[in-house]
PDB file of C-alpha atoms in Angstrom:
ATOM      1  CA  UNK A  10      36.300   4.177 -14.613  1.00 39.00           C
ATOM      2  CA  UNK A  11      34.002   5.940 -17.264  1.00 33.00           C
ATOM      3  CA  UNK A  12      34.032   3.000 -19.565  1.00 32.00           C
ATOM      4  CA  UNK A  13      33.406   0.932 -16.717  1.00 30.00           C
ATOM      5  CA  UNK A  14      30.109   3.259 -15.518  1.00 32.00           C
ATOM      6  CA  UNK A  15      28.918   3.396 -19.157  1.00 31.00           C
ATOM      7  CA  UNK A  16      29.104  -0.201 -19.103  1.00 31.00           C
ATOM      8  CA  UNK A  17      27.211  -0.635 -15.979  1.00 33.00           C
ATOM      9  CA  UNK A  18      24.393   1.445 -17.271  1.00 33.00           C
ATOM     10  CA  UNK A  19      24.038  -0.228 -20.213  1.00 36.00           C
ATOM     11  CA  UNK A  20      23.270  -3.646 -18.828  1.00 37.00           C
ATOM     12  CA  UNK A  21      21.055  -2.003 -16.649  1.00 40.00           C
ATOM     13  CA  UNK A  22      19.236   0.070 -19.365  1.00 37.00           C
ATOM     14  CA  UNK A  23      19.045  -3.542 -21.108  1.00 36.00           C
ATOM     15  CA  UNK A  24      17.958  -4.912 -17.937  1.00 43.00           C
ATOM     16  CA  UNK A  25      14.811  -2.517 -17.475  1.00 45.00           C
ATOM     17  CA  UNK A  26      13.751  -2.703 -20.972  1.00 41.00           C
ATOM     18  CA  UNK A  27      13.662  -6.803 -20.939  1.00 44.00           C
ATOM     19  CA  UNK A  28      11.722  -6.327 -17.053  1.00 45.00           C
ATOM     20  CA  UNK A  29       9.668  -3.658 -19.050  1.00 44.00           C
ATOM     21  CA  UNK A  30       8.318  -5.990 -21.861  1.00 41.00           C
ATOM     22  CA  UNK A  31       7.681  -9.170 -19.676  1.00 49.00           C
ATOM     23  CA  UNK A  32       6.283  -7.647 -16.681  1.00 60.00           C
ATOM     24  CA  UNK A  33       3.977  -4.641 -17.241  1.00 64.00           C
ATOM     25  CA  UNK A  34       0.271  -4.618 -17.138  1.00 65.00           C
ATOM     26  CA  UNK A  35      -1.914  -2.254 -17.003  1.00 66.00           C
ATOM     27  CA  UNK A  36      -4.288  -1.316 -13.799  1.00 67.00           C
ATOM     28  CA  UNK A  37      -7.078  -0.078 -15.058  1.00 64.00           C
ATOM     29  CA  UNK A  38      -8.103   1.413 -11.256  1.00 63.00           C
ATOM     30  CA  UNK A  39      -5.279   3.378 -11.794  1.00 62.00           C
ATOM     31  CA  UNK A  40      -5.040   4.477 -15.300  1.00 67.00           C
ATOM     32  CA  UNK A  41      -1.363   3.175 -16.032  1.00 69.00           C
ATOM     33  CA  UNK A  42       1.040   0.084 -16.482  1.00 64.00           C
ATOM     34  CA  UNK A  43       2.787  -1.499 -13.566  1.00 67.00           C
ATOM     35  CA  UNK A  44       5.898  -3.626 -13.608  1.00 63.00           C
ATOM     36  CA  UNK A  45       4.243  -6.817 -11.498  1.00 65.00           C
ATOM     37  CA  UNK A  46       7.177  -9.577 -11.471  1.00 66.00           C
ATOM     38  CA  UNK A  47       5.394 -10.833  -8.653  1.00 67.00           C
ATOM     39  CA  UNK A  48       1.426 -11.426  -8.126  1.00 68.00           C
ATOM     40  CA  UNK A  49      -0.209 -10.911  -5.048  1.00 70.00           C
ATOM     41  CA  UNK A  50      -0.719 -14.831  -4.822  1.00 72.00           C
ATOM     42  CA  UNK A  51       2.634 -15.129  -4.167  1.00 71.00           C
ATOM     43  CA  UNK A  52       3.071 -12.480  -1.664  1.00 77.00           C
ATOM     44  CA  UNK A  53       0.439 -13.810   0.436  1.00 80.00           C
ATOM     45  CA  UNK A  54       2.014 -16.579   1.420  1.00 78.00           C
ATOM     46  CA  UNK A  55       5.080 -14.860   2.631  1.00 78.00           C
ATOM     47  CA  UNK A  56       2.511 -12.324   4.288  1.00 83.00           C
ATOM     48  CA  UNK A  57       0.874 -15.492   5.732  1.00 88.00           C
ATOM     49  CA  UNK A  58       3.697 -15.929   8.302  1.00 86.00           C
ATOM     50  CA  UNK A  59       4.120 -12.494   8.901  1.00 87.00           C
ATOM     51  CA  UNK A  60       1.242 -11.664   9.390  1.00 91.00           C
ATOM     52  CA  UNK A  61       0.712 -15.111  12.258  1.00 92.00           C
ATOM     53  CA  UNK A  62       3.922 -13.234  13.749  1.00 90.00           C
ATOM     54  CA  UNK A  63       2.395  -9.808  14.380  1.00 91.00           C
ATOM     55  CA  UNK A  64      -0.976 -11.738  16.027  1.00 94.00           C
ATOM     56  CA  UNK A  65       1.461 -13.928  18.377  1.00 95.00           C
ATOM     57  CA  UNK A  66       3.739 -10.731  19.357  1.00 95.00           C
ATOM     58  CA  UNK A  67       1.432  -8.112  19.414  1.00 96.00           C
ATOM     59  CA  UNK A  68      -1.079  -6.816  21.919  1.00 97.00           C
ATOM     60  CA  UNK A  69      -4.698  -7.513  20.055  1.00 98.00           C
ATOM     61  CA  UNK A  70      -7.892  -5.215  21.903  1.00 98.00           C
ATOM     62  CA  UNK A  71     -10.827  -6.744  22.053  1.00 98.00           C
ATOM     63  CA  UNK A  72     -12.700  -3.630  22.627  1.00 98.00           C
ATOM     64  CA  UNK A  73     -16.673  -4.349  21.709  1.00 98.00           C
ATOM     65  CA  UNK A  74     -17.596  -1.622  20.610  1.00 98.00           C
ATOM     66  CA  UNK A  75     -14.255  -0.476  18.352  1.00 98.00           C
ATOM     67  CA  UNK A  76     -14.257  -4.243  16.989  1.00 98.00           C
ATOM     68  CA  UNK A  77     -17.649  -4.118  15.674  1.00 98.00           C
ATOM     69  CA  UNK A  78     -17.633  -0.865  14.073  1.00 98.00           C
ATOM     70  CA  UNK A  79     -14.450  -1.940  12.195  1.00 98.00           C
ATOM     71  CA  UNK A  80     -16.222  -5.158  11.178  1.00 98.00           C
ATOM     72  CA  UNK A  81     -19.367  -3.365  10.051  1.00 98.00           C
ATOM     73  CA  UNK A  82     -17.577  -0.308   8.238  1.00 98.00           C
ATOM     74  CA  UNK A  83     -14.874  -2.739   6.450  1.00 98.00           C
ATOM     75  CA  UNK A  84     -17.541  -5.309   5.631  1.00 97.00           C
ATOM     76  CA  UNK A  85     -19.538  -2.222   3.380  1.00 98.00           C
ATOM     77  CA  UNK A  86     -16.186  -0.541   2.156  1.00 98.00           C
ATOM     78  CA  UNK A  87     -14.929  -4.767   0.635  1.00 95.00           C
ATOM     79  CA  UNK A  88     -18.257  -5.514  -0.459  1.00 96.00           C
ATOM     80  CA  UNK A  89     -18.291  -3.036  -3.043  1.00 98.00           C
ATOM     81  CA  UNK A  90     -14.520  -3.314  -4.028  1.00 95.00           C
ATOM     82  CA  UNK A  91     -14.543  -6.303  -6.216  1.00 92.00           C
ATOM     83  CA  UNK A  92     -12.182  -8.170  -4.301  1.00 91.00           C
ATOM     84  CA  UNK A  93     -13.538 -11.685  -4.074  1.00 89.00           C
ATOM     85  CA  UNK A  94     -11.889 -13.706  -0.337  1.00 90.00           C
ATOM     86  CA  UNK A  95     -12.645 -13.571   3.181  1.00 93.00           C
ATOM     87  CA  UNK A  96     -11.211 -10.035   4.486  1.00 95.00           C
ATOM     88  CA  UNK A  97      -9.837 -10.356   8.271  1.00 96.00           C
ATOM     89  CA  UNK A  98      -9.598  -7.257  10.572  1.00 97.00           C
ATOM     90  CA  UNK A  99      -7.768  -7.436  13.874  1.00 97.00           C
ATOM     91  CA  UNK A 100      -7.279  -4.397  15.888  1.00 98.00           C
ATOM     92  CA  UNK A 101      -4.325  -3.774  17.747  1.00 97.00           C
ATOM     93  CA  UNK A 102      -3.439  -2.132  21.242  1.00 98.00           C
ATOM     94  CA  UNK A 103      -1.452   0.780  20.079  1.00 96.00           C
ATOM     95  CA  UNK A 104      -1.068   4.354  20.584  1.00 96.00           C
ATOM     96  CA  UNK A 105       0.145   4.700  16.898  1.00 94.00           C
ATOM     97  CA  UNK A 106      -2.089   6.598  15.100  1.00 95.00           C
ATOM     98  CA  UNK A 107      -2.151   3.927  11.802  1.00 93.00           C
ATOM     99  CA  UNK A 108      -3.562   0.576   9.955  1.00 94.00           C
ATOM    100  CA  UNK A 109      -1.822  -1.447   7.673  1.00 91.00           C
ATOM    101  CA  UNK A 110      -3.121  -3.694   4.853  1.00 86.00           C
ATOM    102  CA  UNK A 111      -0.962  -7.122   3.958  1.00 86.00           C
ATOM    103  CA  UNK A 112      -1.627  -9.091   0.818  1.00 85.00           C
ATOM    104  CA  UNK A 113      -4.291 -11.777   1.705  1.00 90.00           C
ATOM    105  CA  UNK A 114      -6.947  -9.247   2.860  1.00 92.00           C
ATOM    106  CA  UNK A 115      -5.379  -8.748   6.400  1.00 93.00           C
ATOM    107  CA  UNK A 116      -5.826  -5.523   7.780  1.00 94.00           C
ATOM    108  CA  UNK A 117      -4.613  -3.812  11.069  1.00 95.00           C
ATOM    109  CA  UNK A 118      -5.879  -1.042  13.374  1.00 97.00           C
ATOM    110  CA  UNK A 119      -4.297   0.484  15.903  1.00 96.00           C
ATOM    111  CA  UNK A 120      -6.231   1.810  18.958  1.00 98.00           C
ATOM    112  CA  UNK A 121      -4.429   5.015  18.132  1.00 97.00           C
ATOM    113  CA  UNK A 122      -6.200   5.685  15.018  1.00 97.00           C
ATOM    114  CA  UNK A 123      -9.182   6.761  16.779  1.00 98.00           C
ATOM    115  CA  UNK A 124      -7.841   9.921  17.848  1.00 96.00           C
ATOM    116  CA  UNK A 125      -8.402  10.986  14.483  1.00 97.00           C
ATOM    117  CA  UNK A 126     -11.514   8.514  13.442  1.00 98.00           C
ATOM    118  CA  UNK A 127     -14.222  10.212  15.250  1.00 98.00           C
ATOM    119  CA  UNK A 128     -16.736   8.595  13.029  1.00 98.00           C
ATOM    120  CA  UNK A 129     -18.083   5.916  11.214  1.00 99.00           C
ATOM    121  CA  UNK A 130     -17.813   7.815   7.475  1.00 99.00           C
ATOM    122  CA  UNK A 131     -14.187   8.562   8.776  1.00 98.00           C
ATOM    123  CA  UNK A 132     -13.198   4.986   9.699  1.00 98.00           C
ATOM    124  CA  UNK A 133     -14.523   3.980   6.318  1.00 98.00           C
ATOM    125  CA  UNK A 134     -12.135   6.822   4.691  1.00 98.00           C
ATOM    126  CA  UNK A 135      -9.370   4.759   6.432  1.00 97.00           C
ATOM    127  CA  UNK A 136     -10.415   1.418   5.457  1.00 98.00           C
ATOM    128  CA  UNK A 137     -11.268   2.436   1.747  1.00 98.00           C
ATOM    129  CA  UNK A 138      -7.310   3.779   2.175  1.00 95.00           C
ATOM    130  CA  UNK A 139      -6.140   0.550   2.662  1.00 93.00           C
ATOM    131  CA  UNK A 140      -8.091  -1.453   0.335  1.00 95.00           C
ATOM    132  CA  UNK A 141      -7.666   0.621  -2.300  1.00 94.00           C
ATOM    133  CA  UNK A 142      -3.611  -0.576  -2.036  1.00 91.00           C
ATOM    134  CA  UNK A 143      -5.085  -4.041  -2.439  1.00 89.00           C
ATOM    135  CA  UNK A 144      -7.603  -2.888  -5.658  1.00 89.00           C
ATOM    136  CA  UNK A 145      -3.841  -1.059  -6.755  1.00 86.00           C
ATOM    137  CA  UNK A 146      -1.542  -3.947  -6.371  1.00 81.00           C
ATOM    138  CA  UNK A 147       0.682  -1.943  -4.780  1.00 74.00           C
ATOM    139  CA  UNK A 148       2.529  -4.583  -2.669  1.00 75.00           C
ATOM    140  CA  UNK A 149       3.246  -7.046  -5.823  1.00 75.00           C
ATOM    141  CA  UNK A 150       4.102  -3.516  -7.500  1.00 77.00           C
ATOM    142  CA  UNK A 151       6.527  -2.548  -5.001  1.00 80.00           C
ATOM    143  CA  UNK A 152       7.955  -5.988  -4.594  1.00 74.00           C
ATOM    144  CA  UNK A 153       8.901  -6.029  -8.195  1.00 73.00           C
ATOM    145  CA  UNK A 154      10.225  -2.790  -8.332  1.00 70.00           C
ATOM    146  CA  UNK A 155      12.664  -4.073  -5.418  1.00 73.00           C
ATOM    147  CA  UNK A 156      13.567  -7.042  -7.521  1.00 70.00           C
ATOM    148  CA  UNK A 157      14.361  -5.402 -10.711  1.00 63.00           C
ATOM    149  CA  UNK A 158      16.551  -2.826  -9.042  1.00 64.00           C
ATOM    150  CA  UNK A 159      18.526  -5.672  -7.108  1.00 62.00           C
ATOM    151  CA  UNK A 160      18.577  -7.749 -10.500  1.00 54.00           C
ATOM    152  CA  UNK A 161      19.878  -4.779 -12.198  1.00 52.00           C
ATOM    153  CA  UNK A 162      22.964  -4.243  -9.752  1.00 48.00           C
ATOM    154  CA  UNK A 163      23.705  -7.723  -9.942  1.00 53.00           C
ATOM    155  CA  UNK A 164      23.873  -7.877 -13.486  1.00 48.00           C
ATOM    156  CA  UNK A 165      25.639  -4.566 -14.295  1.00 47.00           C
ATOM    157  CA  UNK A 166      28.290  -5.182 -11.312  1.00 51.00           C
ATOM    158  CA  UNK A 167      29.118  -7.926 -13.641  1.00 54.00           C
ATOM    159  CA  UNK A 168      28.244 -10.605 -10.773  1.00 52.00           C
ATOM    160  CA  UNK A 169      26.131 -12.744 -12.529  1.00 48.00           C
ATOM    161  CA  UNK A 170      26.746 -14.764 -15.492  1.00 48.00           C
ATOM    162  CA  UNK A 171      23.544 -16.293 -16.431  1.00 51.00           C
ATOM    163  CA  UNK A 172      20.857 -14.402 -17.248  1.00 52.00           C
ATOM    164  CA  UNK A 173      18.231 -11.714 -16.539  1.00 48.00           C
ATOM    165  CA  UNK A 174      15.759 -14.817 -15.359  1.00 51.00           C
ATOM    166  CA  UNK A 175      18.342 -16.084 -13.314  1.00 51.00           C
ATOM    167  CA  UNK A 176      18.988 -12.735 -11.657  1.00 46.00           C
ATOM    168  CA  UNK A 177      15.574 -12.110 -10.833  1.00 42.00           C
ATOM    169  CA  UNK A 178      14.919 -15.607  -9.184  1.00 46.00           C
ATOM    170  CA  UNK A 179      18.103 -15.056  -6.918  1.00 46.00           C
ATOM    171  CA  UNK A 180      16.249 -11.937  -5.370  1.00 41.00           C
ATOM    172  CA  UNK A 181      12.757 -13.116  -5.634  1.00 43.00           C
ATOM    173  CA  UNK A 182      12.629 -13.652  -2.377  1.00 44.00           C
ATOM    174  CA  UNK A 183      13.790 -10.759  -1.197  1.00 42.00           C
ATOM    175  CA  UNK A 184      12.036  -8.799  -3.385  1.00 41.00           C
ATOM    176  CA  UNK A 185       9.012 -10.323  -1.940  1.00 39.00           C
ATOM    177  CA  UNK A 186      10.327  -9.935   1.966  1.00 41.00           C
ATOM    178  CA  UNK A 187      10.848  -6.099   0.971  1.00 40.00           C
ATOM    179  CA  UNK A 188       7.860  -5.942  -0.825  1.00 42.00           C
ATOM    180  CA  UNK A 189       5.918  -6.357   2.702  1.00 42.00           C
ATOM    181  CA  UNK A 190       7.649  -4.024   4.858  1.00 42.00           C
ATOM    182  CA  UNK A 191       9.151  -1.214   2.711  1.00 48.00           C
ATOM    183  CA  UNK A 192       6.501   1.778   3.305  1.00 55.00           C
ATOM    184  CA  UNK A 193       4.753   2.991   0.339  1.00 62.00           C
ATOM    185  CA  UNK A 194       5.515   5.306  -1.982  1.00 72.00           C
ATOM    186  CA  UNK A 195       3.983   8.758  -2.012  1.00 77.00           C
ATOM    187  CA  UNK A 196       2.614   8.289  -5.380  1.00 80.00           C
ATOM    188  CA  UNK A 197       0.996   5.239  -4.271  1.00 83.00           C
ATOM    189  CA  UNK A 198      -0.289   6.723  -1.348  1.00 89.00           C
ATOM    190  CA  UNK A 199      -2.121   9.259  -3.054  1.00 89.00           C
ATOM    191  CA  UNK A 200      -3.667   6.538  -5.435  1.00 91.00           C
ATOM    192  CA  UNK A 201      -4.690   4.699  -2.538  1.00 93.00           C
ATOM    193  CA  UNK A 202      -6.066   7.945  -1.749  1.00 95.00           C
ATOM    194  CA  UNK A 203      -8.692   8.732  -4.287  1.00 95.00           C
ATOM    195  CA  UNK A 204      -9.760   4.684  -4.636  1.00 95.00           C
ATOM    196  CA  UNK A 205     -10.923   5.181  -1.141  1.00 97.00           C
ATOM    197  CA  UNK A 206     -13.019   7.741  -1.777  1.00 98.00           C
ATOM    198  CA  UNK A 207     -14.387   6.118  -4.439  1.00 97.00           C
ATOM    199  CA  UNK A 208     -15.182   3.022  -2.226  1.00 98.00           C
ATOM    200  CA  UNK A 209     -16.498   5.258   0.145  1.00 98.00           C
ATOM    201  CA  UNK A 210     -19.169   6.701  -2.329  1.00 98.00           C
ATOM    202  CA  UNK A 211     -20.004   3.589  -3.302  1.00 98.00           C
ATOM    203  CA  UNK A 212     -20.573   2.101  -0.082  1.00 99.00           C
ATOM    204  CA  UNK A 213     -22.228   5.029   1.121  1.00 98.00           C
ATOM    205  CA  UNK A 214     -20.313   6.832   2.910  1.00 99.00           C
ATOM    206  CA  UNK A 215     -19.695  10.702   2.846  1.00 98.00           C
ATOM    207  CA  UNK A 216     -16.893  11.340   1.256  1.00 98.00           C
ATOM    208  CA  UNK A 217     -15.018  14.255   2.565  1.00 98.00           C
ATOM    209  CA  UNK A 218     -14.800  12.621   5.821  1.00 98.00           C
ATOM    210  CA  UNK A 219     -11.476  11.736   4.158  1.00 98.00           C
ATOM    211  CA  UNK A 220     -10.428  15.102   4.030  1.00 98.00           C
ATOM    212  CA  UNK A 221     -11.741  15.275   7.594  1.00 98.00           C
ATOM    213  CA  UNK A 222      -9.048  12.810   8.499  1.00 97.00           C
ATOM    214  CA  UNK A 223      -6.054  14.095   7.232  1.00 94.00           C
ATOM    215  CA  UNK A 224      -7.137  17.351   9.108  1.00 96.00           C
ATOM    216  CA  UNK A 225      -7.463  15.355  12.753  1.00 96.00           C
ATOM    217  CA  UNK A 226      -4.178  14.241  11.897  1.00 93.00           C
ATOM    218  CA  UNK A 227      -2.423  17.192  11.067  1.00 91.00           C
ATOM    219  CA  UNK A 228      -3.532  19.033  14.111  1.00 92.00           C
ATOM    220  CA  UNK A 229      -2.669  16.102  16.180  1.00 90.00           C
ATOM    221  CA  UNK A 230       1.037  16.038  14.169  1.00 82.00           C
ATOM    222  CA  UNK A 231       0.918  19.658  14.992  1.00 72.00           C
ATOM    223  CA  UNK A 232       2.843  20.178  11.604  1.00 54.00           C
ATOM    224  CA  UNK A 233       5.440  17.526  12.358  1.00 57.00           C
ATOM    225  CA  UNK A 234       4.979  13.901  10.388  1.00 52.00           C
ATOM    226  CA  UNK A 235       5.357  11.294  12.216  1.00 52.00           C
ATOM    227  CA  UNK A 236       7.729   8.611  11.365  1.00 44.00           C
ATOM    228  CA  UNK A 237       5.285   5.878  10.125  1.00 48.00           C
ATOM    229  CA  UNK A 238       3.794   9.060   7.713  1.00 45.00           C
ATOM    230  CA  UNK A 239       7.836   9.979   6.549  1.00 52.00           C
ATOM    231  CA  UNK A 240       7.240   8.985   3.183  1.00 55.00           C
ATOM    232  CA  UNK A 241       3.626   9.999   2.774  1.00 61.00           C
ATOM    233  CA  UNK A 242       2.599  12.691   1.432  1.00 72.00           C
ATOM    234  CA  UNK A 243       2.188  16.017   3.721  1.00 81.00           C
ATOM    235  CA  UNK A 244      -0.912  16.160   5.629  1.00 83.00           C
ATOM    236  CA  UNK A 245      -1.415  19.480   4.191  1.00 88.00           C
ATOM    237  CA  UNK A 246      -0.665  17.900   0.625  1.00 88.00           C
ATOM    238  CA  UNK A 247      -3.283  15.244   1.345  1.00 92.00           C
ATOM    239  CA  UNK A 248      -5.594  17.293   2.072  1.00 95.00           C
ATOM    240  CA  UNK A 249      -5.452  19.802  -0.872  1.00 95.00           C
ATOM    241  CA  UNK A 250      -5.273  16.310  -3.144  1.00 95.00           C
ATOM    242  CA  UNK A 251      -8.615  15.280  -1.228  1.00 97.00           C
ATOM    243  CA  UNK A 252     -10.333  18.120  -1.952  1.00 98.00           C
ATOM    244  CA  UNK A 253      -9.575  18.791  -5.749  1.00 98.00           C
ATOM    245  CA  UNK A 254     -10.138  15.372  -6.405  1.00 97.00           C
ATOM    246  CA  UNK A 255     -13.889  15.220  -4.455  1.00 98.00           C
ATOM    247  CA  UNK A 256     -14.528  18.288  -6.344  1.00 98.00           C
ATOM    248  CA  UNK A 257     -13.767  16.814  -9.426  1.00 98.00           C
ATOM    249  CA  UNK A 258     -15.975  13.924  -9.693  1.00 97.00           C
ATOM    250  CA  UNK A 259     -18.705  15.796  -8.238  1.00 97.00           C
ATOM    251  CA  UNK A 260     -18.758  13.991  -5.116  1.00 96.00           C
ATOM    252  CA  UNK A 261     -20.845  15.583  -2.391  1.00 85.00           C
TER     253      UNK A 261
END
C-alpha cells in the first residue's frame, strides 16, 4: 500500500511538472503565472450553448429603467478594459442577490442585486467585478486546473497507458464543462476584486462604492453567506481587502 501511494504521487508530481512547463503564462493584470490548458476561445463555445440555455429557461426583466443603467454603466466599465468583442448584458428576474460573467462577454444580473446596488458607481463596482474575471482568465484558469487534476488521477491510478497528452484530451471536455459552472475560487475572487476597482477609476467611477457593496450585502446576509457567496471570501474579509487596497493606490 505505501509503495503503491508513493507510486501514485510520483506520476502525479511528474504529471504537474510536464502541465507546469507547457501550460503556464504569465497574467500580467495579475502579477503571476497561470496554468491555461485551455483558452478562453475554446470555452466560449461551450459557454455559447449554455449560455442560449439560461436565456430559453430563465425569466429575463425587461425593466427600462434597470436595463439601461446596466447598458450605460457596463458600456463605460468594457470600454476601458481592453477587451476587444461585443459585450451582451441580459438581466434576469431573480431575487438572488448576484451576476455572473461567462466566457464570450456574457454577463447576467439578477433583479436581486439591486438590493445592494443603490447606485450607479455601485453597479459599476459589480460590473468591473465581473469583467475583471474576464481581464484574469479565470474561467480558462479554472478549467485547466480541473483538467490537470483529473489527468493526474488518471494517470497515477495507473488507468491510462498513453500519455500525459492523451490524458488531458480525455478530460478536456470536462474540464471545460467544469470550468463554467464550478464557483470561483476565493483567491480569484479577490483578484477580480481589485481589477474592478481599477476599471472603476478608470471609467470614472468612485471607487469605494465597492466597499459600499460588500457592506449592503453583509447587512442584508446579516452575518450569514449565502450559498452562491460559500466560497467567496467573507463579506467582512472583502471589505477590509477593499479598503487596504483603495488606500494603497491612492484612490480617492
Amino acid at each position: 500500500m505505501t509503495r503503491y501511494l508513493t507510486l501514485s504521487l510520483t506520476a502525479s508530481v511528474l504529471l504537474s511538472s510536464t502541465l507546469a512547463l507547457g501550460g503556464c503564462e504569465t497574467n500580467e493584470a495579475l502579477g503571476r503565472s497561470q496554468l491555461l490548458l485551455v483558452n478562453d476561445s475554446a470555452l466560449e463555445q461551450q459557454a455559447a450553448s449554455a449560455w442560449q440555455q439560461q436565456l430559453a429557461t430563465a425569466k429575463i426583466s425587461h425593466d427600462p429603467a434597470l436595463n439601461k443603467r446596466i447598458q450605460t454603466v457596463g458600456g463605460r466599465i468594457t470600454a476601458v478594459s481592453g477587451i476587444p468583442g461585443t459585450w451582451e448584458y441580459v438581466l434576469f428576474d431573480d431575487p438572488q442577490p448576484n451576476a455572473f460573467v461567462i466566457p464570450g462577454n456574457k454577463v447576467g444580473v439578477n433583479t436581486g442585486l439591486f438590493k445592494v446596488v443603490n447606485t450607479d458607481d455601485q453597479l459599476a463596482a459589480v460590473i468591473g467585478h465581473e469583467t475583471g474575471h474576464v481581464i484574469a482568465h479565470h474561467a480558462a484558469e479554472r478549467a485547466s486546473q480541473q483538467m490537470a487534476t483529473q489527468a493526474g488521477l488518471e494517470i497515477a491510478t495507473g488507468v491510462t497507458k498513453g500519455n500525459v497528452q492523451k490524458a488531458i484530451s480525455n478530460y478536456g471536455g470536462l474540464g471545460a464543462q467544469v470550468g463554467l459552472l464550478l464557483p470561483y475560487s476565493r483567491k480569484h475572487e479577490s483578484e477580480a476584486d481589485r481589477i474592478g476597482v481599477d476599471l472603476m477609476v478608470k471609467a470614472g467611477y468612485r471607487p469605494g462604492a465597492a466597499v459600499e457593496v460588500w457592506q449592503n450585502m453583509q447587512a442584508l446576509n446579516s452575518g450569514a453567506p449565502s450559498e452562491i457567496l460559500s466560497t467567496h471570501p467573507s463579506d467582512k474579509t472583502r471589505i477590509s481587502d477593499l479598503q487596504a487596497y483603495i488606500a494603497a493606490r491612492g484612490y480617492k
